[in-house]
Coordinates of C-alpha atoms and ligand atoms in Angstrom, one line a residue:
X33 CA 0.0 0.0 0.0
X34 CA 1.0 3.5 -0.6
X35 CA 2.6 5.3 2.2
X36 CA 0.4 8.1 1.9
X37 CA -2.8 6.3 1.3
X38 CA -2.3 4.5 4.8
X39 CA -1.1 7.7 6.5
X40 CA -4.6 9.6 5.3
X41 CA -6.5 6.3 6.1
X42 CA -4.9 6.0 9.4
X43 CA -5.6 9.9 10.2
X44 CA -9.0 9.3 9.5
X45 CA -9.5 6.1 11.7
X46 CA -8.2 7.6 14.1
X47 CA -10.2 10.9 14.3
X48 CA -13.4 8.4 14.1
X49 CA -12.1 6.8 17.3
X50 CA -11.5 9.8 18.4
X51 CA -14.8 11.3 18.2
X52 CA -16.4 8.1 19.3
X53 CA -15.0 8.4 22.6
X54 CA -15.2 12.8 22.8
X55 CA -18.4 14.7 23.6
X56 CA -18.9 16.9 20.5
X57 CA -20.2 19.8 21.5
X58 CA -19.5 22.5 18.9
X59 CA -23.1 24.2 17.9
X60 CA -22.7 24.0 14.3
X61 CA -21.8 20.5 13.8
X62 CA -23.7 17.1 13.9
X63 CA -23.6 13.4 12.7
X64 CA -25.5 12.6 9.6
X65 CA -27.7 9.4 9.4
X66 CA -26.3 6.3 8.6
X67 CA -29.0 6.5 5.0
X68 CA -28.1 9.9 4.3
X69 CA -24.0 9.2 4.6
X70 CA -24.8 6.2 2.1
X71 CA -25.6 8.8 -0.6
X72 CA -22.8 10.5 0.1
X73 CA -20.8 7.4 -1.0
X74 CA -22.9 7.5 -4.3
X75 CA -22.1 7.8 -8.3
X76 CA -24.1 11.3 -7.5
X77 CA -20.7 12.4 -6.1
X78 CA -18.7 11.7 -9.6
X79 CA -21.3 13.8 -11.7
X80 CA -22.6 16.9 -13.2
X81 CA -26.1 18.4 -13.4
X82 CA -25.6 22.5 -13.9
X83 CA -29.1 24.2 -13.9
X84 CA -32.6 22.4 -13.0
X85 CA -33.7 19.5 -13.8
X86 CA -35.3 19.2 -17.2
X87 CA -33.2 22.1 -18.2
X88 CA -29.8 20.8 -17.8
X89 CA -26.0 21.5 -19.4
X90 CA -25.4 17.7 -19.2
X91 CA -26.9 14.5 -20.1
X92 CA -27.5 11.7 -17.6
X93 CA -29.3 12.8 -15.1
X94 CA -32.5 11.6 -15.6
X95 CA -32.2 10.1 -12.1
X96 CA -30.8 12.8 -10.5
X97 CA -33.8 14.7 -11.8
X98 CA -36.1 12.8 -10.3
X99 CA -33.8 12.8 -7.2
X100 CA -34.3 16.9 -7.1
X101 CA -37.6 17.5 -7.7
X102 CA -38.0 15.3 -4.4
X103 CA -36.0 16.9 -2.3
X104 CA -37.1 19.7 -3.3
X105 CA -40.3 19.0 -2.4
X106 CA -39.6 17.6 0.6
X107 CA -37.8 21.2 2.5
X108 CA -41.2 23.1 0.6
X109 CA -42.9 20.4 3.0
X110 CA -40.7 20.6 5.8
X111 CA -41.0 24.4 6.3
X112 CA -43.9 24.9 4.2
X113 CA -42.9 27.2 1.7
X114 CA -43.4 27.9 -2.1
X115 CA -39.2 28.0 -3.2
X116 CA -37.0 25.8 -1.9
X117 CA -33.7 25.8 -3.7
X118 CA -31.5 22.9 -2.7
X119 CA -28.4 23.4 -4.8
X120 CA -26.3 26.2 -2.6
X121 CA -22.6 23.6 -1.4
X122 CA -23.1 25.4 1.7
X123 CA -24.7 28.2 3.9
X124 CA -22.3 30.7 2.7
X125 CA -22.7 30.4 -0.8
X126 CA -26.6 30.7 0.0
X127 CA -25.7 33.8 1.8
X128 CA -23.5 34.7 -1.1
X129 CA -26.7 34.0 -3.5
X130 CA -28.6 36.6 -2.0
X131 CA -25.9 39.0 -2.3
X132 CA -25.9 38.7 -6.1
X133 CA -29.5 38.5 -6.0
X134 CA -30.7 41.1 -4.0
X135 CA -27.4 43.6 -3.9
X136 CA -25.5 46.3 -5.7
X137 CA -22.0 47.6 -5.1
X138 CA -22.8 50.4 -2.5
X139 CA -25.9 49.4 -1.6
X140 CA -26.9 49.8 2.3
X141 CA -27.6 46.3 4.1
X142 CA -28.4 46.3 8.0
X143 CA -26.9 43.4 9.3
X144 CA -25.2 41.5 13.5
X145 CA -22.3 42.5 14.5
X146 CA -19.7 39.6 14.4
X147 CA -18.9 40.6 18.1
X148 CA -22.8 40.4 18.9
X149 CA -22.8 36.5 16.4
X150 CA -23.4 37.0 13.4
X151 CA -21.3 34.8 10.8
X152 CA -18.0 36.1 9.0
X153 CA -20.3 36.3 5.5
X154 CA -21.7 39.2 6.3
X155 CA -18.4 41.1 7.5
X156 CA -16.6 43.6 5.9
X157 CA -13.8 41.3 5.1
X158 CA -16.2 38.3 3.9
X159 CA -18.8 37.9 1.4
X160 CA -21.1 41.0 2.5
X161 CA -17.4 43.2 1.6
X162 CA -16.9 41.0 -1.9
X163 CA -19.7 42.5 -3.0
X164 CA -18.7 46.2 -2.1
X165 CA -22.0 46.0 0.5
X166 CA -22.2 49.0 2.8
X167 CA -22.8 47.3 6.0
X168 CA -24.8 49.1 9.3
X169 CA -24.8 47.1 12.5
X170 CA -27.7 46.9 14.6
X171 CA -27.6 47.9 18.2
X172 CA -27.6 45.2 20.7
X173 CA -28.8 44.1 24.2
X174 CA -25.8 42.2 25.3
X175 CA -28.3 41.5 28.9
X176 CA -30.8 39.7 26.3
X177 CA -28.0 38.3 23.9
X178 CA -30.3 39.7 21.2
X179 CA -30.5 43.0 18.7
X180 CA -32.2 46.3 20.5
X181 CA -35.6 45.9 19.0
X182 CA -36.0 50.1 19.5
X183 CA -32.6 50.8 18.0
X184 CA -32.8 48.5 15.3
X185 CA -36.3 49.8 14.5
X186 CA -34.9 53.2 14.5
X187 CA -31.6 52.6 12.7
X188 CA -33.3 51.0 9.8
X189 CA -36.4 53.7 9.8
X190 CA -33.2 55.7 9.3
X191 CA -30.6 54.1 6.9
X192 CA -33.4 52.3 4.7
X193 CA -31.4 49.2 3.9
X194 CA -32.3 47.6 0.1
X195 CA -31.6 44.1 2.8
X196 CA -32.2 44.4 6.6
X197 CA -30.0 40.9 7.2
X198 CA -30.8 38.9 10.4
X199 CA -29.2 35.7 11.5
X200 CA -26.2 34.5 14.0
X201 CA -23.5 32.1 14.6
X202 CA -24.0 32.8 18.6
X203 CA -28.2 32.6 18.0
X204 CA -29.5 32.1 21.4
X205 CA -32.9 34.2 20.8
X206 CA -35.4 34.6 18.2
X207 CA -34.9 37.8 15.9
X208 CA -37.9 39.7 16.6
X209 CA -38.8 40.0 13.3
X210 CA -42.6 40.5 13.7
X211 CA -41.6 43.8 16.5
X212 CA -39.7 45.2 13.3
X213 CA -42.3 44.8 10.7
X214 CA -43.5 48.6 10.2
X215 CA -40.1 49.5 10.3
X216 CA -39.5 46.7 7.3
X217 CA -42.3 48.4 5.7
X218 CA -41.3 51.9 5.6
X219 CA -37.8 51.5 4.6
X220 CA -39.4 49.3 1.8
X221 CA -36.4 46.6 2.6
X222 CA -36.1 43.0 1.7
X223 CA -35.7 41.0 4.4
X224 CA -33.3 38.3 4.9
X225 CA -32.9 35.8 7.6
X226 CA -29.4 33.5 7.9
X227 CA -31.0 30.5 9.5
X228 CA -27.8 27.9 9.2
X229 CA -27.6 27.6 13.2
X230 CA -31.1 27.0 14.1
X231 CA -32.9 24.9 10.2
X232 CA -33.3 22.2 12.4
X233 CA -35.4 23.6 15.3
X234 CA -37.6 26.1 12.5
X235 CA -38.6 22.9 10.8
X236 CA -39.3 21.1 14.3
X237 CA -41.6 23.7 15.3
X238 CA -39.1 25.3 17.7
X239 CA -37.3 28.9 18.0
X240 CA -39.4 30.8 15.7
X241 CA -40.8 30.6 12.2
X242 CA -39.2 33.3 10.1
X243 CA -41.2 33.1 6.9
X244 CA -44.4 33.4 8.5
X245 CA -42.9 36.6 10.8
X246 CA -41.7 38.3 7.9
X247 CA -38.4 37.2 6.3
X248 CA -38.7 37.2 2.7
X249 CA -35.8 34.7 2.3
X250 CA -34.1 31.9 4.6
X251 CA -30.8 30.6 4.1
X252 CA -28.7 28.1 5.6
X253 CA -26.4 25.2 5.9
X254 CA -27.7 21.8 6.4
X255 CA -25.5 20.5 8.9
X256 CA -26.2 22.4 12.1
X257 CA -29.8 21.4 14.2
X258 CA -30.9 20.2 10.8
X259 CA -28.6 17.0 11.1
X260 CA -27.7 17.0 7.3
X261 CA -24.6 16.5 5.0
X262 CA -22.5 19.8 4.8
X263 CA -24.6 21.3 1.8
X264 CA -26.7 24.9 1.8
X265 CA -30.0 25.7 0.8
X266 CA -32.1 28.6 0.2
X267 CA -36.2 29.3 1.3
X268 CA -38.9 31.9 0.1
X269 CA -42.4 32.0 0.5
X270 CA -42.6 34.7 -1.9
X271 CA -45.6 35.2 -4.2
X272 CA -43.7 37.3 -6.3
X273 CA -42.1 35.3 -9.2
X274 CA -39.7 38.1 -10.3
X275 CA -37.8 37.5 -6.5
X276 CA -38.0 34.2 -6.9
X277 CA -36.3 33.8 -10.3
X278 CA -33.7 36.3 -8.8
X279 CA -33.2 34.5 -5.9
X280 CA -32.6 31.5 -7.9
X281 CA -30.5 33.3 -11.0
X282 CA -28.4 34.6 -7.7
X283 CA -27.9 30.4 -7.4
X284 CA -27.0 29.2 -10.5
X285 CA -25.6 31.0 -12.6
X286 CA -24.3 33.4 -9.7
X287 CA -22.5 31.5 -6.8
X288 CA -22.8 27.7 -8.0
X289 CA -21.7 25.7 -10.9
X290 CA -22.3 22.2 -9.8
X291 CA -24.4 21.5 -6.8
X292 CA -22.8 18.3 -5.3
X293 CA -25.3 15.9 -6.1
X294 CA -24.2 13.9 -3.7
X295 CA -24.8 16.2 -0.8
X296 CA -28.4 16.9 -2.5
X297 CA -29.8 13.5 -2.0
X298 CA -28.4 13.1 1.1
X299 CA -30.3 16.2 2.5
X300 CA -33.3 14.6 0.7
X301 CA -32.7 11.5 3.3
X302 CA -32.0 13.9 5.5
X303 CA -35.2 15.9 5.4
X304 CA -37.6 13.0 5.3
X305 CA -36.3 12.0 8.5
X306 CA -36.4 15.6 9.9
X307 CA -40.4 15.0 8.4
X308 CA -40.7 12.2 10.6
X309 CA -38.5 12.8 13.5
X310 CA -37.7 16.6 13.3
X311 CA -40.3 17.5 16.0
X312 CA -39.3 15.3 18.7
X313 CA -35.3 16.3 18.0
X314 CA -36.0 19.6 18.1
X315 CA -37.4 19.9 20.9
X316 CA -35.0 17.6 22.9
X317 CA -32.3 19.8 21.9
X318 CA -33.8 22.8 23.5
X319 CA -35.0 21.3 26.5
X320 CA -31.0 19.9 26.6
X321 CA -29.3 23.2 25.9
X322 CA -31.6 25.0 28.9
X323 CA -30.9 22.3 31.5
X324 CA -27.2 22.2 30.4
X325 CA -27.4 26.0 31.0
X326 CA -28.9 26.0 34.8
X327 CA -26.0 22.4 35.4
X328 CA -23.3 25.0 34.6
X329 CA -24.9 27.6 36.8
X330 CA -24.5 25.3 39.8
X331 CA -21.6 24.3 38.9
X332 CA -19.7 27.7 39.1
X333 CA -19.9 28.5 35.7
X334 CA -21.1 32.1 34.0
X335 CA -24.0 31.2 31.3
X336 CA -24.9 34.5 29.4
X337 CA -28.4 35.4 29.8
X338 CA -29.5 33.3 32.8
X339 CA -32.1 36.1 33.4
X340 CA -33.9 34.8 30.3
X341 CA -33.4 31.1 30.8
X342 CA -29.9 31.2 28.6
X343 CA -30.9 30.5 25.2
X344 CA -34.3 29.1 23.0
X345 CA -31.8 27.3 20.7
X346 CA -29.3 24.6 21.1
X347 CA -26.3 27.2 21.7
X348 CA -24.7 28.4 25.4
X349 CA -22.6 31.1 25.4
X350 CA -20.4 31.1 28.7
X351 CA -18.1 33.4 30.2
X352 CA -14.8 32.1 31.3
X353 CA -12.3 34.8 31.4
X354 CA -12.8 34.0 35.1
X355 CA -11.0 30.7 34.1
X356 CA -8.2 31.4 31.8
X357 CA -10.7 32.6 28.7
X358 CA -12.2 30.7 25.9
X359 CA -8.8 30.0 23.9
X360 CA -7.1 28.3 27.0
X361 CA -10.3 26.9 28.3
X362 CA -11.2 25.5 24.7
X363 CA -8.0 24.2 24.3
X364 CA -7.7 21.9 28.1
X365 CA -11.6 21.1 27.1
X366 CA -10.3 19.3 24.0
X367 CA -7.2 17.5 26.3
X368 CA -10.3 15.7 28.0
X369 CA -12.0 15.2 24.7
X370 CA -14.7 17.7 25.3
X371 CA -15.1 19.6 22.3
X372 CA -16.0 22.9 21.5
X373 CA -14.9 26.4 20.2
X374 CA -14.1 29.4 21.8
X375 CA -16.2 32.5 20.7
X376 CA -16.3 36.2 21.2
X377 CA -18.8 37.9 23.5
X378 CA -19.9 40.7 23.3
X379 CA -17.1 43.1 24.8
X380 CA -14.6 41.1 23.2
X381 CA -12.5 42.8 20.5
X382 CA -9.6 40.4 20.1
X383 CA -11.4 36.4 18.3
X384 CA -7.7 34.9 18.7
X385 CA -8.1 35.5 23.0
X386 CA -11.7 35.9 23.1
X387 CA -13.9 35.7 26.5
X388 CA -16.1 33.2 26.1
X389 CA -16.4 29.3 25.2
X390 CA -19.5 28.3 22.7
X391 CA -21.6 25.0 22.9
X392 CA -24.3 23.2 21.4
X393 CA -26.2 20.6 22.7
X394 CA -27.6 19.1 18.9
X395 CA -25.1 16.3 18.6
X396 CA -25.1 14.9 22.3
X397 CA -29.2 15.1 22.0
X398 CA -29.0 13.2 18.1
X399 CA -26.5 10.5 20.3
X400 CA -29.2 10.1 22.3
X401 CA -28.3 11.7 25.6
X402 CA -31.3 13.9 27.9
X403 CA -31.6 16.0 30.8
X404 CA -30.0 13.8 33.5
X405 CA -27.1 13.6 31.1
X406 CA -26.8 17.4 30.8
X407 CA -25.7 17.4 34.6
X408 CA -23.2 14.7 34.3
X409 CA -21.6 17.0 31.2
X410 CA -21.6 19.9 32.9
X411 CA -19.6 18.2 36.0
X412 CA -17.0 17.1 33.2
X413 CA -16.7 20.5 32.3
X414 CA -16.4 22.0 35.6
X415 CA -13.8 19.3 36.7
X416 CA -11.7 20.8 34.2
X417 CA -12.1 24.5 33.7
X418 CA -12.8 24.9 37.6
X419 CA -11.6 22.4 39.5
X420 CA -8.8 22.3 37.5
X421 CA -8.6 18.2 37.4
X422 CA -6.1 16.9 35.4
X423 CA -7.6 16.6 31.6
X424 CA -6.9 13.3 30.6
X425 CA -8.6 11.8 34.0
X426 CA -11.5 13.6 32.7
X427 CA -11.1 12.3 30.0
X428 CA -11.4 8.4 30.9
X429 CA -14.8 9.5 32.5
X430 CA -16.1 11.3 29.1
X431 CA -15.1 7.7 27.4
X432 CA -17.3 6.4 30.2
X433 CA -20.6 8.3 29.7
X434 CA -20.1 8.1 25.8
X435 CA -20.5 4.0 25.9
X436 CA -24.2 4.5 26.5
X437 CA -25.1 7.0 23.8
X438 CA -23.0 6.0 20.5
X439 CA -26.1 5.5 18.3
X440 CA -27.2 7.9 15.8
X441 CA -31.1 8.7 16.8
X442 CA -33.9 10.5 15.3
X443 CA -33.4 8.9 11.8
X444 CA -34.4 5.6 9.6
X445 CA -32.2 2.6 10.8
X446 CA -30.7 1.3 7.7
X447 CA -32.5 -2.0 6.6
X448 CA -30.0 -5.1 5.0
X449 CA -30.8 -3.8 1.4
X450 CA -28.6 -0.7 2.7
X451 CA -26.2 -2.6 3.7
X452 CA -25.4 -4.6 0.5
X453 CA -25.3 -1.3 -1.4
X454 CA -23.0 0.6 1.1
X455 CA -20.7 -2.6 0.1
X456 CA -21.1 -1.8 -3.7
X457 CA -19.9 1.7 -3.1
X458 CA -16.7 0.3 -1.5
Ligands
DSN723 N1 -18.5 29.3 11.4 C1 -19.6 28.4 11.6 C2 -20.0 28.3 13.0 O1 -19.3 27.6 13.7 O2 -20.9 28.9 13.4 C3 -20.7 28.6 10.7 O3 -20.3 28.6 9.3

């Protein structure tokens, strides 16, 4: 065998071992199903299919026509809405898709500041900046961990934003997009909502439901709460078929030439279990992330926004500069195999040497574990970021508690039939 062939095959063994014996806890990750990796494995992967189906720059995809119009069908289902473009790779190329859709060079877009969540995209120095996009930051309640509903109101009333943006990588509370709706109206701004973090909880009935609040456009990555392959998509329930066919111009032929076909009918698994399971999950992984708040509480920890229960989503935000701050923290976390990110707070102004430590509670709840396990997680975390326990006797203990929960829940088991094909694709 090639040297580097079983290097890269070791590497990857051994980060599977790894992870089966860590508690992954960074909020914009989760494990797919064992169905929807299968299409990942798939001939999809090896193709082309530019454009939609019936309309295509390639020949052969009569089947992965037919496998688009269902998934397709299946998000409109899932969070009942009239478009429902599947084909963004990821959540920023959706993001970038409504920049090219819905925005000029120069033109004014109110958007999160990155201290305050929001996602790199719609910096300066990301996407929102490619595209020569004058960006206004809302105000923020850093008590509530959400925009100033007054100030925001106010500040777009004033600036008149072609695209008031909404949407965070910290999102512990809905966007009050229904408080801000007269102000939407008389700036005469679309509205845009970056759902990537919380896909999973919208479709499950939890958090909040932006297209029925007044977002004229959703996007987001697949991979977060919505337990998916690492793919994008993109959500209107416009009437209006001049947006739409903008929105979906600002797709293909704007941000994506292929859409990773492979990815796209994995989401399709992955949405029809979301259909069947997605309500249940959801809420799980709420009730999970607020009793995981109130362990770390008790245990000496400081949870942002304990006034209002900490969060609505999946995602914590805690404080530890009390402990080292979130780089050091992050980093003895991950020497017990307890694994997260750290993350700026508000105040923060330096993202190497930030404040604060970010987790999620969607994987641990899709591996099965509930409440009671919340308390043994936070006593894991305390042992090391407060009691200062040495890591790697943590860690044995994390091995521990992971024996129980190793099983990828809330999804189809696969039948035998699965298994013989899985073999073909090897
Ligand atoms: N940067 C990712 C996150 O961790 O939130 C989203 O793309």
């Amino acid at each position: 065998m090639d040297e580097n062939v079983s290097f890269i095959e070791e590497q990857v063994d051994r980060h599977h071992e790894l992870f089966s014996r860590s508690l992954p806890m960074i909020a914009s990750e989760n494990v797919i199903s064992p169905l929807a990796r299968e299409m990942l494995l798939s001939d999809f992967g090896d193709r082309y299919a530019e454009g939609l189906p019936g309309e295509r720059y390639y020949e052969g995809n009569v089947f992965v026509d037919e496998v688009e119009r269902r998934v397709t069908a299946l998000a409109r289902e899932l969070f009942r809405c009239r478009l429902a473009d599947v084909r963004p790779i990821s959540g920023t190329v959706a993001n970038l898709a409504v920049y090219y859709a819905l925005l000029e060079p120069g033109d004014i877009m109110t958007s999160v500041a990155l201290s305050h969540g929001a996602h790199i995209s719609s910096a300066k120095f990301g996407g929102a900046g490619m595209r020569g996009i004058n960006n206004v930051n809302y105000p923020f309640d850093v008590e509530r961990m959400n925009i100033d509903i007054d100030g925001s109101a106010k500040l777009i009333r004033h600036v008149k934003p072609k695209v008031a943006a909404f949407g965070q990588s910290v999102f512990l509370f809905p966007t009050p997009l229904k408080e801000l709706r007269d102000a939407f109206q008389e700036a005469g701004c679309h509205v845009w909502y970056d759902g990537a973090h919380v896909m999973g909880l919208i479709a499950g009935g939890q958090f909040q439901d932006p297209l029925r609040e007044g977002a004229d456009v959703i996007t987001g990555s697949t991979h977060k709460t919505l337990p998916g392959p690492q793919h994008g998509i993109l959500l209107s329930d416009s009437a209006d078929d001049k947006f739409v066919k903008r929105l979906m111009k600002g797709v293909f032929p704007g941000v994506v030439s292929n859409h990773h076909l492979h990815a796209m009918a994995a989401l399709g698994i992955t949405l029809a279990e979301h259909l069947q399971f997605g309500r249940d999950y959801a809420a799980q992984i709420v009730k999970n992330a607020k009793a995981l708040g109130q362990a770390l509480v008790e245990q000496g920890f400081k949870v942002l926004a304990e006034k209002f229960g900490f969060t609505e989503s999946h995602a914590l935000a805690i404080d530890v500069s009390a402990h080292g701050g979130g780089a050091e923290i992050s980093l003895e976390f991950e020497k017990a195999n307890i694994i997260t990110n750290k993350n700026l707070l508000p105040w923060d102004t330096s993202s190497v040497h930030p404040s604060g430590v970010r987790v999620g509670t969607q994987e641990l709840t899709r591996l099965g574990m509930r409440e009671a396990q919340m308390k043994d997680v936070s006593d894991l975390m305390a042992r090391v970021a407060i009691k200062r326990e040495d890591p790697r006797r943590v860690a044995a203990d994390v091995r521990e508690l992971r024996r129980e929960f190793n099983t990828v829940r809330f999804c189809f088991q696969p039948g035998v039939e699965a298994h013989k094909r899985h073999r073909l694709f090897h």
